[in-house]
Coordinates of C-alpha atoms in Angstrom, one line a residue:
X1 CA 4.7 -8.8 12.1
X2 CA 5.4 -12.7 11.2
X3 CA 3.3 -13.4 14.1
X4 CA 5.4 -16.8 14.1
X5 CA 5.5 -18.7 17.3
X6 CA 8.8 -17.7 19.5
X7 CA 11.7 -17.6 18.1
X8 CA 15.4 -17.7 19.0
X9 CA 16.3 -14.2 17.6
X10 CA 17.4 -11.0 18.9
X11 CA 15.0 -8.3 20.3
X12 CA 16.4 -6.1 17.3
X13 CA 16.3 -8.6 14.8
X14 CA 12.6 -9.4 15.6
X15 CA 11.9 -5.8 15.4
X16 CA 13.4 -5.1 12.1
X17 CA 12.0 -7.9 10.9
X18 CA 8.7 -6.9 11.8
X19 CA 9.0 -3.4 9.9
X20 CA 10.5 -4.8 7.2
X21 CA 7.3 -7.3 6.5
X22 CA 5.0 -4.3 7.6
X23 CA 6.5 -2.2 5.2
X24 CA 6.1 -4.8 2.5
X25 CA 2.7 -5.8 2.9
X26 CA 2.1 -2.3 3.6
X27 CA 3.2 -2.1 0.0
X28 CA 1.8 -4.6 -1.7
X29 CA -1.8 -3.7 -0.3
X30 CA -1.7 -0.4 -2.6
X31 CA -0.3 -2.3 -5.4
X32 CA -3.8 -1.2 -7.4
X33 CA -2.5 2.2 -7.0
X34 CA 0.7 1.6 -7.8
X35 CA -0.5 0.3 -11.3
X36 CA -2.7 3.4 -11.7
X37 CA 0.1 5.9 -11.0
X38 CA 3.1 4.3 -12.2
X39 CA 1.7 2.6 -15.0
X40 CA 1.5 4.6 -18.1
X41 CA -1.1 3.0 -19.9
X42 CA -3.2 2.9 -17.1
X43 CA -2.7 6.3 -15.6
X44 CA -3.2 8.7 -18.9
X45 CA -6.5 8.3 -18.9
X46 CA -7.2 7.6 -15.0
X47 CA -8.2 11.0 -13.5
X48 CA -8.0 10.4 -10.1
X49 CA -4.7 8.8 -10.5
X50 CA -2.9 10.1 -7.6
X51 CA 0.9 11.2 -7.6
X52 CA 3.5 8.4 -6.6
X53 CA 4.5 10.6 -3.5
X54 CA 0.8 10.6 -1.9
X55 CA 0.8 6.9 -2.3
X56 CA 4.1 6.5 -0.2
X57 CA 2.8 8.5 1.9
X58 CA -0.2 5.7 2.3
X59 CA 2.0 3.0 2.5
X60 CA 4.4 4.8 5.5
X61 CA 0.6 5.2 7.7
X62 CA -0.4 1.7 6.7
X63 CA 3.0 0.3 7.5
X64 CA 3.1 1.8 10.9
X65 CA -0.1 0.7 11.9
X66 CA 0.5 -2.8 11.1
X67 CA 3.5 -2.7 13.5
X68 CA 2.0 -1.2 15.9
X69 CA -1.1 -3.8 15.5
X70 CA 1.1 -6.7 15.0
X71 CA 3.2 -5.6 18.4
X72 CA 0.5 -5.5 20.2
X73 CA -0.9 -8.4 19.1
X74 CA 2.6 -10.3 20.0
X75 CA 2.1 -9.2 23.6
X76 CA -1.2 -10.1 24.2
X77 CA -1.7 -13.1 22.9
X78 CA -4.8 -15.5 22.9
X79 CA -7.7 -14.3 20.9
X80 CA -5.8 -11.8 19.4
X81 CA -2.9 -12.7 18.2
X82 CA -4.4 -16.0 16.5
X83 CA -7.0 -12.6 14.8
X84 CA -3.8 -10.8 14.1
X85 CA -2.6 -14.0 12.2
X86 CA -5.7 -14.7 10.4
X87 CA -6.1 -11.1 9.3
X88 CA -2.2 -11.1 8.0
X89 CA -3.2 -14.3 5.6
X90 CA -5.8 -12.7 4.4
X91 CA -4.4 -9.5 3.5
X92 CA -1.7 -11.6 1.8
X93 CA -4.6 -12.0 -0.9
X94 CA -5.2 -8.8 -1.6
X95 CA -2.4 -8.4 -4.1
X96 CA -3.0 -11.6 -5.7
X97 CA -6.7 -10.3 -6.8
X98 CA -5.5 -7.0 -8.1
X99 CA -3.3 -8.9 -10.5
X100 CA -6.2 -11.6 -11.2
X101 CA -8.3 -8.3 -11.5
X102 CA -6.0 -6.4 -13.5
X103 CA -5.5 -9.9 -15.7
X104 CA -9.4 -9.7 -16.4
X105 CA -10.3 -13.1 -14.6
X106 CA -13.4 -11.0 -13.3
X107 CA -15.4 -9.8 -16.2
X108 CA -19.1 -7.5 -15.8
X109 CA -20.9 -10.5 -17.0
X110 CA -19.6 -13.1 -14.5
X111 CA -19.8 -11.0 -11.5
X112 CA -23.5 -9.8 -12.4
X113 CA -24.5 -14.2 -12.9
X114 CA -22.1 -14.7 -9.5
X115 CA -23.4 -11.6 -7.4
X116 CA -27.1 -13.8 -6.5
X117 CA -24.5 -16.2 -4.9
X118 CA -22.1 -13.5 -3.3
X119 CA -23.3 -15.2 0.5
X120 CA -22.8 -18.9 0.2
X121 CA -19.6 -18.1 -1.5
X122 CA -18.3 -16.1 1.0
X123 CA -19.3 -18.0 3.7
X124 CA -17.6 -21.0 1.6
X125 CA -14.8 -19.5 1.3
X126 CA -14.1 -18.6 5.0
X127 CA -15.0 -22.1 6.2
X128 CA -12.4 -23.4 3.9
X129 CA -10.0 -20.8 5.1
X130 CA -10.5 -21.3 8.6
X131 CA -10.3 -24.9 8.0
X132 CA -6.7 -24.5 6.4
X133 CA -5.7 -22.2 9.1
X134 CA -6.2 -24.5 11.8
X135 CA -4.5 -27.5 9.8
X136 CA -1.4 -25.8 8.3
X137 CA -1.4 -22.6 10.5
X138 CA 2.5 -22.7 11.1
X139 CA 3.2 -23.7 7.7
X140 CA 0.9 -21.0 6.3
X141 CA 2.4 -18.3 8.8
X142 CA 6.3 -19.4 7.8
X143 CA 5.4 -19.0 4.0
X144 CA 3.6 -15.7 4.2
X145 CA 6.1 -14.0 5.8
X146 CA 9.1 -15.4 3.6
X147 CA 6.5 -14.3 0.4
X148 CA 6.3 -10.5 1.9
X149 CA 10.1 -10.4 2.4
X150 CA 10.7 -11.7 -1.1
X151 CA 8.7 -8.7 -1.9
X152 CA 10.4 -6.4 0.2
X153 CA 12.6 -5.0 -2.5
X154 CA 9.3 -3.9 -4.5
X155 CA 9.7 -1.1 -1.7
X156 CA 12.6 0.3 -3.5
X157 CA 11.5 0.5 -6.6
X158 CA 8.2 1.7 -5.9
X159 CA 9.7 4.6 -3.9
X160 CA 12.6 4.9 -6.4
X161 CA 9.6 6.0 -9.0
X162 CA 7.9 8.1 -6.5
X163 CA 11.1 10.5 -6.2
X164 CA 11.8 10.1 -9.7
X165 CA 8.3 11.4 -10.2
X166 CA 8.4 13.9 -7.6
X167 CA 11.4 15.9 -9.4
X168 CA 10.0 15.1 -12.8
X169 CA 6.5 16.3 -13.0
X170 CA 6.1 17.7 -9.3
X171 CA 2.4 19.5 -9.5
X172 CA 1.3 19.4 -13.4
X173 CA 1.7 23.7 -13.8
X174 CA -1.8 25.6 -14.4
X175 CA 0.3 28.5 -16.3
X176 CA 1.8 28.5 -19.6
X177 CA 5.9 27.9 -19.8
X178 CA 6.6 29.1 -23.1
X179 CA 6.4 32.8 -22.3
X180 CA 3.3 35.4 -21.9
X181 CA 2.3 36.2 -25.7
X182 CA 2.1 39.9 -27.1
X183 CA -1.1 41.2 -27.5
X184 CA -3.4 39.5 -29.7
X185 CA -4.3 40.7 -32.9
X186 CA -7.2 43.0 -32.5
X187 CA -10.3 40.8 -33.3
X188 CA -14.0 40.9 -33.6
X189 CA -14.7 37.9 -32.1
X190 CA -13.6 35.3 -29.7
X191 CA -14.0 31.2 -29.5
X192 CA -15.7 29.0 -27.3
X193 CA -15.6 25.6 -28.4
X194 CA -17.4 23.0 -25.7
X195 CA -17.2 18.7 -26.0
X196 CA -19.6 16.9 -24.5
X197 CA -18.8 13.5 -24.2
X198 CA -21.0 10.8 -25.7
X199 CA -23.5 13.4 -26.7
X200 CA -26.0 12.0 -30.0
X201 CA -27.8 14.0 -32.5
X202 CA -30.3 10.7 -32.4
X203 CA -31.1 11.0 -28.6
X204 CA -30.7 14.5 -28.3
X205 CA -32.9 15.7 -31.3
X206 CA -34.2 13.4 -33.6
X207 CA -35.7 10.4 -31.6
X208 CA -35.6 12.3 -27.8
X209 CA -38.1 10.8 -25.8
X210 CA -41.1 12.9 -25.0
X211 CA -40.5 12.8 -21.4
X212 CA -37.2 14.6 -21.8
X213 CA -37.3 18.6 -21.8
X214 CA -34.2 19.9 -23.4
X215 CA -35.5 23.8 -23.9
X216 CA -31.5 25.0 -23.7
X217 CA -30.2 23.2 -26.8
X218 CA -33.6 23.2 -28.4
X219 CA -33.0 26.9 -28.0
X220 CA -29.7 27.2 -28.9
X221 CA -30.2 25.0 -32.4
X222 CA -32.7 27.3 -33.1
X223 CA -30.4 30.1 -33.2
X224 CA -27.5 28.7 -34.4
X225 CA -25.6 27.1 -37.8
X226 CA -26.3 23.3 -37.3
X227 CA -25.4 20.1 -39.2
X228 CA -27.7 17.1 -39.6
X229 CA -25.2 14.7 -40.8
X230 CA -21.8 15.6 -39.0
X231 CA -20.2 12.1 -38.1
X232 CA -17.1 11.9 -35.4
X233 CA -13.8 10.5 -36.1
X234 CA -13.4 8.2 -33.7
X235 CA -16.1 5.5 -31.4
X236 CA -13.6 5.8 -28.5
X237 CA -12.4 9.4 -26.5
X238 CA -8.8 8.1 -26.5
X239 CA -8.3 9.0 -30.4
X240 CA -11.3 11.1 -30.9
X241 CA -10.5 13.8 -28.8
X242 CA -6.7 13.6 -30.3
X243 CA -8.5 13.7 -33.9
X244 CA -10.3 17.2 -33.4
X245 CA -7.5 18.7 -31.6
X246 CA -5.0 18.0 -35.0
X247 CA -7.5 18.0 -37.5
X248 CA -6.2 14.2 -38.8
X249 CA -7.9 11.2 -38.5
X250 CA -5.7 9.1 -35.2
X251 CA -5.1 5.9 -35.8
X252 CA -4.2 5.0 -32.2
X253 CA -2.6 6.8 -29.0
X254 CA 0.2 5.0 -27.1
X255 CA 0.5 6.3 -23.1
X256 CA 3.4 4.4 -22.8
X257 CA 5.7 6.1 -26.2
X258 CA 8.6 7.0 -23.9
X259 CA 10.0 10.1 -22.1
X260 CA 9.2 12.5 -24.6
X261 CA 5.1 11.4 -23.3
X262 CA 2.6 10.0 -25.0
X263 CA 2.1 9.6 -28.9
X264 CA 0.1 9.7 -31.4
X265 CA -0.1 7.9 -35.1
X266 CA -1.9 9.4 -37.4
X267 CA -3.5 8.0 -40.7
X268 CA -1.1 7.3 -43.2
X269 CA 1.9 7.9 -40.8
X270 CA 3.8 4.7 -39.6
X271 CA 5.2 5.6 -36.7
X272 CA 3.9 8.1 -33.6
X273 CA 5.0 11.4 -33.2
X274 CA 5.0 12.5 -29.5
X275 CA 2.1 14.6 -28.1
X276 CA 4.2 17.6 -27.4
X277 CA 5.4 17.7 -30.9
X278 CA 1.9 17.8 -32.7
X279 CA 0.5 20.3 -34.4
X280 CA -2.5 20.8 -32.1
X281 CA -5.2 23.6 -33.2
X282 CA -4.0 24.9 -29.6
X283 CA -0.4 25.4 -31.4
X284 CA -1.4 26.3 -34.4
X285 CA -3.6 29.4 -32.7
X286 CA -0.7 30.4 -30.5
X287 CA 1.5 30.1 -33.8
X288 CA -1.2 33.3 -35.0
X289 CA -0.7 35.3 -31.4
X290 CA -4.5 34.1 -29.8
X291 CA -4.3 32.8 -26.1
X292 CA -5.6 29.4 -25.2
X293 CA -7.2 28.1 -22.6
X294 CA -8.3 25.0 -21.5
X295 CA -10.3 22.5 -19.3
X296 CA -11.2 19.1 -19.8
X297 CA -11.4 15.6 -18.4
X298 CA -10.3 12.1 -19.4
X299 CA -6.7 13.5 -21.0
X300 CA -4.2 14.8 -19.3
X301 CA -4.3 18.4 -20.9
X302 CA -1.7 20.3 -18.9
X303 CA 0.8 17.7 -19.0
X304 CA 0.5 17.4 -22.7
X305 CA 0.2 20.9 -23.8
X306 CA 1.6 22.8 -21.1
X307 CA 3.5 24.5 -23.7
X308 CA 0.5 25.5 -26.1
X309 CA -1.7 27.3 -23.9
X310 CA -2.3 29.8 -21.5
X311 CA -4.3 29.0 -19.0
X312 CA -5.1 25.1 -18.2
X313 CA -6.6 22.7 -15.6
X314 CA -7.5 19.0 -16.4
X315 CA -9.7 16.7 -14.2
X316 CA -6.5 15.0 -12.5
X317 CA -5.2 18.5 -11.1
X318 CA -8.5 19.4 -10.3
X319 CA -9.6 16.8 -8.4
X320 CA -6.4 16.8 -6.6
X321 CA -6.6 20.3 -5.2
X322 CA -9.6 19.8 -4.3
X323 CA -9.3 17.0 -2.3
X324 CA -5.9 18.1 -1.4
X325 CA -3.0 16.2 0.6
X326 CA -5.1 14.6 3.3
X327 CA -7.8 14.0 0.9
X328 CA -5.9 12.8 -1.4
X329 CA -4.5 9.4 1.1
X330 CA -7.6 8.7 2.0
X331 CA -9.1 8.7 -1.2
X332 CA -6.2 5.8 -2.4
X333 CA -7.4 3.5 0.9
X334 CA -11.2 4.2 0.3
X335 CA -11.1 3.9 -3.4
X336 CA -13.5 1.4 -5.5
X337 CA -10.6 -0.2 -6.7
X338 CA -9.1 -0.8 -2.9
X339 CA -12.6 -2.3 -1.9
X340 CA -12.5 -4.2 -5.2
X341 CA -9.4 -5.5 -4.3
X342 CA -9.5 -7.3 -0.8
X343 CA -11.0 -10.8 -0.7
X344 CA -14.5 -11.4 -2.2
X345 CA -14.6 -7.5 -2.2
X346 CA -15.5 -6.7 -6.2
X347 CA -18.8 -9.0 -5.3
X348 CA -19.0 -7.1 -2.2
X349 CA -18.7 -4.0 -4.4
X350 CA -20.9 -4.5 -6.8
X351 CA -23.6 -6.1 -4.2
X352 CA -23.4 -2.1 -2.5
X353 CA -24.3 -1.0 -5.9
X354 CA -26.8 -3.4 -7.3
X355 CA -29.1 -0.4 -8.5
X356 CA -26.1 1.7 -10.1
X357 CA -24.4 0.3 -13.1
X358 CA -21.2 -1.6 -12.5
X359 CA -18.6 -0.1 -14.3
X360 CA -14.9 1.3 -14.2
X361 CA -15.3 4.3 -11.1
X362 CA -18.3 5.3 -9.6
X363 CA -20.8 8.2 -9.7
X364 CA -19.2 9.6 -6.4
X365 CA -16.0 11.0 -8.5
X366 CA -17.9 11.2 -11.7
X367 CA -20.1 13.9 -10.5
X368 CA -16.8 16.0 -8.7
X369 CA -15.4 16.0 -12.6
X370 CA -17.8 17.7 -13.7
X371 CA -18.4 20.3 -11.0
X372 CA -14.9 21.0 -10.8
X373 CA -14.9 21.1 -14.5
X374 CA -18.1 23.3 -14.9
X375 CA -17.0 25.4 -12.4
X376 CA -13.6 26.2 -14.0
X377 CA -15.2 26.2 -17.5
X378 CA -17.1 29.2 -16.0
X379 CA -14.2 31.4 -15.2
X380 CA -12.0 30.2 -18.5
X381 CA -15.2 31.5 -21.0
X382 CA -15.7 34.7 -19.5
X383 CA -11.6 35.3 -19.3
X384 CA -11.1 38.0 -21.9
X385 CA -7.5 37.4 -21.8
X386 CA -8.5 34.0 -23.3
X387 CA -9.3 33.9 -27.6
X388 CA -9.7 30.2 -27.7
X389 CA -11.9 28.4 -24.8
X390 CA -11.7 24.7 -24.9
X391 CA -14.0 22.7 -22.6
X392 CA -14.0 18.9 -22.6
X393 CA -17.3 18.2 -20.2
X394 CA -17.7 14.8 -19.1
X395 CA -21.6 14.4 -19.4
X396 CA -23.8 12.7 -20.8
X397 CA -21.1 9.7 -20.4
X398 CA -22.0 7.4 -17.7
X399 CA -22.0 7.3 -14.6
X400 CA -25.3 9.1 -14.0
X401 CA -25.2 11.9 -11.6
X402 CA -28.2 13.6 -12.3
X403 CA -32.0 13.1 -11.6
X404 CA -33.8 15.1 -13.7
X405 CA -37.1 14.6 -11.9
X406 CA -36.0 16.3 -9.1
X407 CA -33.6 19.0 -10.7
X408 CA -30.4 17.6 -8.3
X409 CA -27.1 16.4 -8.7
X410 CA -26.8 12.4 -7.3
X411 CA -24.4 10.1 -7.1
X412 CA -26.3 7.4 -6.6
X413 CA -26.0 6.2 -10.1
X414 CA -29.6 5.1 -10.5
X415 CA -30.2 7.4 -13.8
X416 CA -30.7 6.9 -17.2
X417 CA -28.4 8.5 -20.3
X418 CA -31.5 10.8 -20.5
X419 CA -30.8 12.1 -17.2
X420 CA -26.9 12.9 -17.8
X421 CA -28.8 14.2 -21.2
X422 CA -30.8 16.9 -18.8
X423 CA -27.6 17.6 -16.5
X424 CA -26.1 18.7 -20.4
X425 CA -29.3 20.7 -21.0
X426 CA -28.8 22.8 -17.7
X427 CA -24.9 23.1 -18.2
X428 CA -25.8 25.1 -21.9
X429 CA -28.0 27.0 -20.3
X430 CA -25.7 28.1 -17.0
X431 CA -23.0 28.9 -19.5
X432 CA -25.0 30.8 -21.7
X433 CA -26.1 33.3 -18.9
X434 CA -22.2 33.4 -17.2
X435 CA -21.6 35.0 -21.2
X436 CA -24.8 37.0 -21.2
X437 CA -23.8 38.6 -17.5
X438 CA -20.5 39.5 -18.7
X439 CA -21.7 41.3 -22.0
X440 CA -19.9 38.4 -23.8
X441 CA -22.7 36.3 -25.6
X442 CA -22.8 38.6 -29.0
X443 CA -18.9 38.6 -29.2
X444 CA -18.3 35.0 -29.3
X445 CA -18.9 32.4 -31.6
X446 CA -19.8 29.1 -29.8
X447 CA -19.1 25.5 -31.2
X448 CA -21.2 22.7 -29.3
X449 CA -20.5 19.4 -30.2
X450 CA -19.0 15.4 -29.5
X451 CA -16.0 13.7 -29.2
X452 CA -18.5 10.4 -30.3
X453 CA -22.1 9.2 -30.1
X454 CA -24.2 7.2 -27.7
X455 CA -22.1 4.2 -28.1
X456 CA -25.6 1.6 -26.7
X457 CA -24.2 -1.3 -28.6
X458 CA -22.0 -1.4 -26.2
X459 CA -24.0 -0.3 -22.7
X460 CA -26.5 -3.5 -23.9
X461 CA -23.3 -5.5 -24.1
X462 CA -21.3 -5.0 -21.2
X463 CA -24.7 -4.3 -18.6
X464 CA -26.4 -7.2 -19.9
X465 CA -30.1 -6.4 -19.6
X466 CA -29.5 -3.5 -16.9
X467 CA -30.4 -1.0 -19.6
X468 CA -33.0 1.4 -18.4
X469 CA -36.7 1.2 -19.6
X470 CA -36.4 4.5 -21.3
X471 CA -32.7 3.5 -23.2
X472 CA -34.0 -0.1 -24.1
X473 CA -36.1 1.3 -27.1
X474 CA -32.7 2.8 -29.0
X475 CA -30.8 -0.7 -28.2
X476 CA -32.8 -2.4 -31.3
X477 CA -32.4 0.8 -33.4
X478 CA -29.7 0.4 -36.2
X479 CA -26.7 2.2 -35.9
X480 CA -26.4 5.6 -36.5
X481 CA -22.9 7.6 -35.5
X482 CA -24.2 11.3 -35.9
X483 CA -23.3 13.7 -33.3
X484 CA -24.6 17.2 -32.5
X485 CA -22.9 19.7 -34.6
X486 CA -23.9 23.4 -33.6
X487 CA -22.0 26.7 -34.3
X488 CA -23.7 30.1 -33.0
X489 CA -21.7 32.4 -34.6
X490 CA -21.0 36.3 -33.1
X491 CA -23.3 38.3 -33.6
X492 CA -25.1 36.5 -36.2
X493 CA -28.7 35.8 -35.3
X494 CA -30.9 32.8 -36.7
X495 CA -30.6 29.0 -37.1
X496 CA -29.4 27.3 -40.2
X497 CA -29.5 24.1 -40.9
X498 CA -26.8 21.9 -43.0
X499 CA -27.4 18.5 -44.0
X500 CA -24.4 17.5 -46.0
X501 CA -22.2 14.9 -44.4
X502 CA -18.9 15.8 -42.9
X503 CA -16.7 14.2 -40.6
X504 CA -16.1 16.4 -37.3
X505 CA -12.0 16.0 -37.4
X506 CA -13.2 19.7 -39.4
X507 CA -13.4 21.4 -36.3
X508 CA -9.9 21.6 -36.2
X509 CA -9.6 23.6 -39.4
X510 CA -13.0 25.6 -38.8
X511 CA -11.8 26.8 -35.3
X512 CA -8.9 28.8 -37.3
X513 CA -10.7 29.9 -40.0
X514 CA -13.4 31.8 -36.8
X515 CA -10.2 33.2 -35.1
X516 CA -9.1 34.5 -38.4
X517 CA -12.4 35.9 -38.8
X518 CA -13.1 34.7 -42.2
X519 CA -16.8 32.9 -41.2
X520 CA -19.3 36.0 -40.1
X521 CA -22.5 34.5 -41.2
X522 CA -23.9 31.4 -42.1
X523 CA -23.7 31.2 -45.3
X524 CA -20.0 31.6 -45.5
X525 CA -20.2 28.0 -43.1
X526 CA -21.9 26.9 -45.7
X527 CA -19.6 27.6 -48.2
X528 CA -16.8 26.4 -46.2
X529 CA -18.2 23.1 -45.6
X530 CA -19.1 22.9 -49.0
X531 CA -16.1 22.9 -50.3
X532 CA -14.4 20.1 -47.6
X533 CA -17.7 17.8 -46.6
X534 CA -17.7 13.9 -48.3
X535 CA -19.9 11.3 -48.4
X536 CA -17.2 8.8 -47.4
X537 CA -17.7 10.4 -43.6
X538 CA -20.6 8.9 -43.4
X539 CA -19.2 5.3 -42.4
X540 CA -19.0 5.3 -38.6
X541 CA -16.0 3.0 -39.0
X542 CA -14.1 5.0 -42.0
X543 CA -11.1 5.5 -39.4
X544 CA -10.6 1.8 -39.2
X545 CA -10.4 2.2 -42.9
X546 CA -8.2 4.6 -43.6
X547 CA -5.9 3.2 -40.3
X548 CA -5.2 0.1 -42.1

């Protein structure tokens, strides 16, 4: 695999020298998901992180083939062996950008002014290679191959923490461990409470744009308890989503806690208490003898609260049955972040997708989140084994996968946030009539909400003028943190609006109080609101306050 000129060494030495280089480079060329899987930080809220296993798997193929390749290459010589050498220099880089990647030396707003020179670079950069090659090509060869054996124990641990993994976790279970509950207590109404992420009272109600139809939501405002002012308690879905679930304002979330899993500190608390140890409103509903189900993206739901709930599927295990084994490998060697990672490849990445936004993953595995998600959601609200339904949608965050013009799903990423706005639209509407058809709609009380709003501060900051025409307009606005706030409560007919300010970590507390049946019409929301809303929620940055 050295592809050195002769030398005096053994036929069997040569060989196992040869795997042993394959299998480290083999290695090293998936170190990008490596870090996703085996790094905590970086995996909790990755959901197509793939298990360690799969990835060994990868590097097994990838090592063979490189044998093989380099084998060949050995005894036939010429033209290609002197390719086989180039090509095993080159992938020498490949790790060496992942870390400058991972170390943020590429940034969105250097590779947007560098992508107009992506062609002169790159053909820069191979003359200068080639010229080095044909100067120092011994010297090159020798040092490459002594780095990828220096590496070679990297193999270990890397597989060491696949095993480990492999008898840890295995597949994250879709079934409840703590026992089947009794039966419930006999209730008149059941709980459906859906998260749309990045979903704004401003663009969705207030300041819409007139070419954007929304008749669902409009529809379902109409009918339904809604606040004017409700603010979130977080900017960010990492302690946000954490917030509502406890009904206390998180401070921060730490992935990498320990084995006990991730943990959270709350406000006013100085040190984290592990994930599995909160008192979720999942808990606390099990704790009255209500089952719990759940689907959502972005956190790793089963692995976290397993324990709490009945019935559970997050993005990650999701998206890995439905891609499955096979699907799975060949998603880790044709991922963005593989293509990002070979030489000159993030230009070459974001060059293929100059007319979709450049950001994290793309609209490819954006747009199988949510149909897995939706489709899942479907069976969970209609399950009337389930009291509590929790759905975590991951619309109208970017990436666009919708085109509301023509009424299709796309993964091109060419939308707008008012097209992901529309895919939301539909999504009400589709669950709506799965309730209606199974005589459920009058039974349950809905709650329709956000984790936080349209954060486009922050699009405008990161795209750098690659705003849409119809999203530039709200860029100049002033800030304004309100979120959609809508409860449709069973059997109760008739909108209501409520315009005192609260902060949404309530939804926690109000999700009880509807299982305990104590809110049957609107004005007893009222009342309950009354009696907990503050002015002081109306800073879109009180967490930072009271996180001091």
């Amino acid at each position: 695999m050295a592809l050195l000129p002769p030398q005096k060494v053994g036929v069997k030495s040569a060989l196992l020298r040869d795997a042993l280089v394959a299998l480290s480079l083999a290695n090293l060329l998936l170190l990008s998901q490596w870090i996703k899987s085996l790094d905590s930080a970086v995996n909790y809220s990755h959901d197509d992180a793939l298990p360690a296993p799969v990835i060994s798997f990868d590097v097994l193929i990838v090592a063979a083939l490189l044998f093989c390749g380099a084998r060949l290459a050995r005894r036939s010589g010429g033209w290609l062996l002197e390719l086989a050498r180039i090509s095993f220099l080159l992938l020498l880089l490949v790790p060496v950008n992942v870390l400058r990647l991972r170390l943020g030396a590429v940034s969105g707003e250097s590779s947007n002014h560098v992508l107009p020179l992506f062609a002169p670079l790159a053909a820069l950069a191979i003359a200068l290679f080639l010229l080095a090659f044909s100067r120092f090509k011994r010297e090159l060869l020798a040092l490459g191959t002594k780095v990828t054996l220096l590496f070679s124990p990297f193999v270990l641990v890397t597989f060491g923490q696949a095993a480990w993994q492999w008898r840890k976790e295995g597949r994250p279970s879709a079934a409840n461990t703590a026992g089947i509950l009794p039966a419930a207590q006999k209730r008149r109404q059941r709980v459906v409470w859906i998260v749309f992420d990045e979903l704004d009272q401003r663009a969705t109600f207030l300041l819409r744009p007139s070419s954007v139809a929304l008749p669902e939501l409009d529809d379902l405002r109409a009918r339904s308890w809604h606040a004017e002012n409700a603010y979130p308690p977080n900017r960010l879905t990492m302690m946000a989503i954490p917030s509502l679930l406890t009904g206390k304002i998180v401070c921060s979330l730490d992935p990498t806690a320990g084995a006990s899993g991730p943990s959270l500190k709350m406000a006013g608390e100085f040190k984290g208490v592990p994930v599995s140890e909160t008192a979720t409103v999942f808990k606390r509903a099990r704790e009255l003898g209500f089952r719990v189900g759940v689907v959502g993206w972005y956190h790793p739901y089963c692995r976290s609260f397993a324990a709490d709930v009945e019935r559970c599927e997050d993005a990650r295990t999701l998206v890995a049955k439905h891609l499955g084994l096979w699907g799975q490998m060949k998603h880790a060697l044709a991922s963005d972040e593989m293509i990002a990672s070979l030489p000159l490849g993030y230009r070459l990445l974001n060059r293929r997708k100059t007319k979709a936004r450049r950001i994290a993953y793309g609209p490819e595995l954006h747009l199988l989140i949510y149909q897995e998600v939706m489709q899942e959601a479907k069976s969970l609200i209609v399950d009337r084994n389930v009291d509590l339904a929790f759905v975590h949608f991951p619309i109208p965050h970017l990436p666009e996968i919708f085109d509301r013009r023509t009424g299709e799903a796309t993964a091109s990423g060419e939308g707008s946030y008012f097209d992901n706005l529309a895919l939301v639209d539909r999504t009400v509407g589709e669950l709506r009539r799965v309730l209606e058809n199974a005589g459920l709609w009058d039974e349950t009380s809905l709650l329709l909400m956000s984790d936080h709003w349209w954060r486009i501060d922050a699009y405008d900051f990161f795209f750098k003028g690659d705003l849409r025409a119809e999203e530039r307009p709200f860029a100049s606005l002033p800030l304004d943190a309100r979120v959609p706030f809508l409860l449709k409560l069973a059997g109760a007919g008739g909108g209501r609006s409520y315009d005192k300010p609260f902060n949404t970590v309530l939804a926690h507390d109000l999700v009880l109080a509807l299982l305990r049946d104590e809110l049957r019409h609107p004005e007893d929301v009222d009342r309950w609101f009354d009696e907990k809303a503050s002015a002081q929620a109306k800073d879109p940055f009180f967490y930072l306050y009271v996180c001091k």
